[in-house]
N, CA, C and O of each residue as an XYZ file, in Angstrom:
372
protein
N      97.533    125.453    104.579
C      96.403    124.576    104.778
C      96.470    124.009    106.199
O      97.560    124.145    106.756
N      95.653    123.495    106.773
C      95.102    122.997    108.005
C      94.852    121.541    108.018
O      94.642    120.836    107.031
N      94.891    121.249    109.003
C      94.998    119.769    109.001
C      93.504    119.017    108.785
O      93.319    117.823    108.547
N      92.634    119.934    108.920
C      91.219    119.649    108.873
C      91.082    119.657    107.161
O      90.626    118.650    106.620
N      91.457    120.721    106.417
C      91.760    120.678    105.183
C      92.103    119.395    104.730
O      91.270    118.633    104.239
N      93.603    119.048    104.910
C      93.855    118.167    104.191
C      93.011    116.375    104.577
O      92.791    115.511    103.728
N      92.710    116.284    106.031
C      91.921    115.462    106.029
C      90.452    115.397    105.098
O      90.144    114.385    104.469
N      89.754    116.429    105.118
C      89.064    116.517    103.753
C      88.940    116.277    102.397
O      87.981    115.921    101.712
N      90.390    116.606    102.072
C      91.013    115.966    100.669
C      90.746    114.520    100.541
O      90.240    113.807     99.674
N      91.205    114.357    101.580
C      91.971    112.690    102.187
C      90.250    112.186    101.787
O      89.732    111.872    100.715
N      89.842    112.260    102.838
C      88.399    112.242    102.405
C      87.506    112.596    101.024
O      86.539    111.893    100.729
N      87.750    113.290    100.529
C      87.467    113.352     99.081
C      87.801    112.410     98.003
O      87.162    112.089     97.002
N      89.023    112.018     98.468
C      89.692    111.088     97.241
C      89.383    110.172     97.644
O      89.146    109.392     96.722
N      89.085    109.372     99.407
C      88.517    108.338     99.415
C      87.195    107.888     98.747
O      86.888    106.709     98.569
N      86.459    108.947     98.402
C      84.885    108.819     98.391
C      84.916    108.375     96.750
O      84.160    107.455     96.440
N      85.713    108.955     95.738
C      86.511    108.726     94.926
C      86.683    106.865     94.743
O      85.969    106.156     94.034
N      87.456    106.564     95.325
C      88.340    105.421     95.247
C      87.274    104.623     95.777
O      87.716    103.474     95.738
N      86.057    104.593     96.274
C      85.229    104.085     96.480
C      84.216    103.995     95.758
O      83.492    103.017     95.947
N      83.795    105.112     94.569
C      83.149    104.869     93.562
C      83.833    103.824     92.467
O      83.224    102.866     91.992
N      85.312    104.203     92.126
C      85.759    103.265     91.446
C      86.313    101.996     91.990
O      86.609    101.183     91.114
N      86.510    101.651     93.118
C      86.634    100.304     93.781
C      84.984     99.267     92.844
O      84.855     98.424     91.957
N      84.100    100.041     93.760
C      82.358     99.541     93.400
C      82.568     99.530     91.854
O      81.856     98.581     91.526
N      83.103    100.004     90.754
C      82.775     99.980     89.548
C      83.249     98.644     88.815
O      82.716     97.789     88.107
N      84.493     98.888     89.329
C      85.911     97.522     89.453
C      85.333     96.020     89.558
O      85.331     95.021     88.839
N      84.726     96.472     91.142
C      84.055     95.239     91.587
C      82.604     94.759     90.457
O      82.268     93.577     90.371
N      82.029     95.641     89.833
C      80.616     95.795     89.309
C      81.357     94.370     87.935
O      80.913     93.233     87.777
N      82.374     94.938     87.290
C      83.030     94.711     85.897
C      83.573     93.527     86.287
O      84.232     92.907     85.453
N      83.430     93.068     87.418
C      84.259     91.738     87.878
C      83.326     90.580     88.190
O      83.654     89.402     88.334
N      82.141     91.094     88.269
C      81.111     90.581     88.175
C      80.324     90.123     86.881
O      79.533     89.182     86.943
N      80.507     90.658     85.972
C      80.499     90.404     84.117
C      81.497     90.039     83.924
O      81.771     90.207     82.735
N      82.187     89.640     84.406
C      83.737     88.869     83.705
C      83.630     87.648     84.368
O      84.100     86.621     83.878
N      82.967     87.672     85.599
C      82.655     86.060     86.263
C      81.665     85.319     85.450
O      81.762     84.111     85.236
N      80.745     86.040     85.016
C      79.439     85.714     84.322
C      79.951     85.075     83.244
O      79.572     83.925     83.020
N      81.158     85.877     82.157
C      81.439     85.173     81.218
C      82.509     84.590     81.120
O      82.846     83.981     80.105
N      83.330     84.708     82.355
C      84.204     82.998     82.250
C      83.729     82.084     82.694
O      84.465     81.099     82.756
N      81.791     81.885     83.402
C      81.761     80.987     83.454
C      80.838     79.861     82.504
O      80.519     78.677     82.615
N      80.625     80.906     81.564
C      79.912     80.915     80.223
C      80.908     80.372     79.324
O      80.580     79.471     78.552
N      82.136     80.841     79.343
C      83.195     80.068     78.448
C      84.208     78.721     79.270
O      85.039     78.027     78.685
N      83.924     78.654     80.403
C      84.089     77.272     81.435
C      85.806     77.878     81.722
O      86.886     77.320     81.531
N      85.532     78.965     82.147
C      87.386     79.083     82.891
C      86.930     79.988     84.221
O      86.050     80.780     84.556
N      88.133     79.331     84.757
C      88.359     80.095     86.026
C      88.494     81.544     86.300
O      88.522     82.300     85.328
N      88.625     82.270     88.087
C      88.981     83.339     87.722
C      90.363     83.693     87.812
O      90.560     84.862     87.482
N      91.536     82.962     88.204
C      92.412     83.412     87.979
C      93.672     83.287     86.577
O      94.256     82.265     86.216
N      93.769     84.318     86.157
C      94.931     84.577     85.293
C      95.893     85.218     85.350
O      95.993     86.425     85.126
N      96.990     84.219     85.765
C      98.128     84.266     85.997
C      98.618     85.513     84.978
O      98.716     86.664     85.403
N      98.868     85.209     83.805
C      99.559     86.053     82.641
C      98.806     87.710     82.700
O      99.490     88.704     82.456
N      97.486     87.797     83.018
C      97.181     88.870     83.251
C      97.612     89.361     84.053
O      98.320     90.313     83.722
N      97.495     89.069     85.608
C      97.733     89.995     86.686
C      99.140     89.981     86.764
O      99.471     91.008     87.356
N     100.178     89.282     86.440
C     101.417     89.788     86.078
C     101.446     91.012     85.226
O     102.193     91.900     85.636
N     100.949     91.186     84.395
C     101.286     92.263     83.094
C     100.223     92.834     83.472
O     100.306     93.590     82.504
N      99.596     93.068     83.814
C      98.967     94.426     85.574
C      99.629     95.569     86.028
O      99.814     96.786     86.032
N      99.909     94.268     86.462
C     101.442     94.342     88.201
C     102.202     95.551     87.304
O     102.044     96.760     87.475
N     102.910     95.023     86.484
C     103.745     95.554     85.199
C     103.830     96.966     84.910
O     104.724     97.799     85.056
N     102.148     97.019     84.268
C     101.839     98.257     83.615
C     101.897     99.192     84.727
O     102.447    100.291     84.648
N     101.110     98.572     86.147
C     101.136     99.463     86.965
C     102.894     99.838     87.681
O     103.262    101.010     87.762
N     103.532     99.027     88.001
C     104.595     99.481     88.027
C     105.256    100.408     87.497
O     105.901    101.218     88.163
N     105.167    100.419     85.895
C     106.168    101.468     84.952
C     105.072    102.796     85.021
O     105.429    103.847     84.488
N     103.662    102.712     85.725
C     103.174    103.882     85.568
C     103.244    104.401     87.029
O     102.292    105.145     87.264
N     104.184    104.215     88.209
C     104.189    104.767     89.215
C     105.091    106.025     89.703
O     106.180    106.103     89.134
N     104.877    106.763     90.422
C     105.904    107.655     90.872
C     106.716    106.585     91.409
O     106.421    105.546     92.000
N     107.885    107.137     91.030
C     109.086    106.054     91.789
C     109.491    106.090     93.506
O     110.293    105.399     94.134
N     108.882    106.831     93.806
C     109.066    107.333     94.950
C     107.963    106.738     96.128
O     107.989    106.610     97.352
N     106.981    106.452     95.032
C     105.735    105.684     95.704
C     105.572    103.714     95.757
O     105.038    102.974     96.584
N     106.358    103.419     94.379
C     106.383    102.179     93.408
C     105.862    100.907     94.511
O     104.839    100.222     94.482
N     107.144    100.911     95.581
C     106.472    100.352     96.831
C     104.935     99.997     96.827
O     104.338     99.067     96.285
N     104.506    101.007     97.584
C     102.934    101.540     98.117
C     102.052    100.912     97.004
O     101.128    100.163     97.322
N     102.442    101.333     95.107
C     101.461    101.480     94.378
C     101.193     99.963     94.390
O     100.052     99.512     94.485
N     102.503     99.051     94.269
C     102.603     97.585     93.884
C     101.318     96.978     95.008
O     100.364     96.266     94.696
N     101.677     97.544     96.440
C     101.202     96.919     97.509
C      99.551     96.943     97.244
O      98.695     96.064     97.334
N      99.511     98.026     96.961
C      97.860     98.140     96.774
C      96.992     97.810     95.560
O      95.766     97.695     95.537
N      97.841     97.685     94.582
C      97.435     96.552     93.046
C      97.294     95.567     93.510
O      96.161     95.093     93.430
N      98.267     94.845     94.157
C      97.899     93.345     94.378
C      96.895     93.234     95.494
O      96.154     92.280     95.255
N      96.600     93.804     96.560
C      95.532     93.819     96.872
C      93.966     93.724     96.152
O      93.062     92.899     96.283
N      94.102     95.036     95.287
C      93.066     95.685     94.644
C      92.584     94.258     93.934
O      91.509     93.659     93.970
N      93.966     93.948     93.212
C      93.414     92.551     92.483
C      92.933     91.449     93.279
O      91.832     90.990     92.973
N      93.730     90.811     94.503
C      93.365     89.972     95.029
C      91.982     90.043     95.613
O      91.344     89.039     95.930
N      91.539     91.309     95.743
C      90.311     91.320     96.210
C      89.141     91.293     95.384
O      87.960     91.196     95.717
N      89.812     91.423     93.932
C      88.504     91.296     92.645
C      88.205     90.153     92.153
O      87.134     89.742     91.708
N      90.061     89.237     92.342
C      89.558     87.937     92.287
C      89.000     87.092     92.704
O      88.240     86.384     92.043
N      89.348     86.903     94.438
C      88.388     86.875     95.487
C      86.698     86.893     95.050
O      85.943     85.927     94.937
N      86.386     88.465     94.838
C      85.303     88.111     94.283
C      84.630     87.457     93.252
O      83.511     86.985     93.451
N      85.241     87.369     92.072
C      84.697     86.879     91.402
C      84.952     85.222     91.289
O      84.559     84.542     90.342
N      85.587     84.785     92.285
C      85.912     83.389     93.075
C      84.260     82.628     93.277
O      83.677     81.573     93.027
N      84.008     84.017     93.923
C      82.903     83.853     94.700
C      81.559     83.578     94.298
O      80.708     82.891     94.863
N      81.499     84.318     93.079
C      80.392     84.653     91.809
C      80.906     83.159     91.161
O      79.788     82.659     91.035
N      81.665     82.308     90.759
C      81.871     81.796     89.941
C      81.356     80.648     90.767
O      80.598     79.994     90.052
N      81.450     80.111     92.011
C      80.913     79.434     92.781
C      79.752     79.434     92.804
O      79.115     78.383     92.737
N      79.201     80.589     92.902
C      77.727     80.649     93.603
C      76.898     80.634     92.379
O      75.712     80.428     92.635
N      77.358     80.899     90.236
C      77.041     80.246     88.977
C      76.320     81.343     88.988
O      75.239     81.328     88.398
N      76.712     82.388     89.581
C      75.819     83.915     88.715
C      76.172     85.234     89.458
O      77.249     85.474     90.003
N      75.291     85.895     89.403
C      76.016     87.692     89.414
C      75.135     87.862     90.813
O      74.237     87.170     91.294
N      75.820     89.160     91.284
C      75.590     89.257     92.924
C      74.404     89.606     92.763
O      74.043     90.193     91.744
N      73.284     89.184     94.128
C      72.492     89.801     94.310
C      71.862     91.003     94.701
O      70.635     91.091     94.684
């Protein structure tokens, strides 16, 4: 393979990880809606630990590093949003 190849891949799986980022984000947006329908916040502690967790014991070990780094991102950035939604008392425009 060629380096143009595998940048393609690279590119493929981003386009990928960008449909399901947007889906993530979509579902985080109905979960703001109804914690703020049931009067709670968006962060949960006990969840995104046992996340962290699941995603951990489901990593290549070789990767575990990398995978952790980019869960807690992934999360911090859903909570983030729905921080945001919960502020603003409804779903994105």
């Amino acid at each position: 393979m060629e380096l143009k190849d595998y940048r393609a891949a690279i590119d493929d799986i981003d386009r990928e990880l960008l449909a399901l980022f947007a889906r993530r984000l979509a579902l985080c947006g109905e979960i703001a809606v109804w914690k703020k329908e049931h009067g709670l916040g968006a962060l949960d502690e006990a969840r995104e630990r046992e996340k962290l967790a699941a995603v951990a014991a489901q990593s290549p070990a070789e990767y575990e590093a990398e995978t952790a780094a980019f869960f807690e991102r992934v999360i911090a950035l859903c909570r983030a949003s729905e921080e945001r939604l919960l502020s603003e008392g409804g779903k994105e425009s």
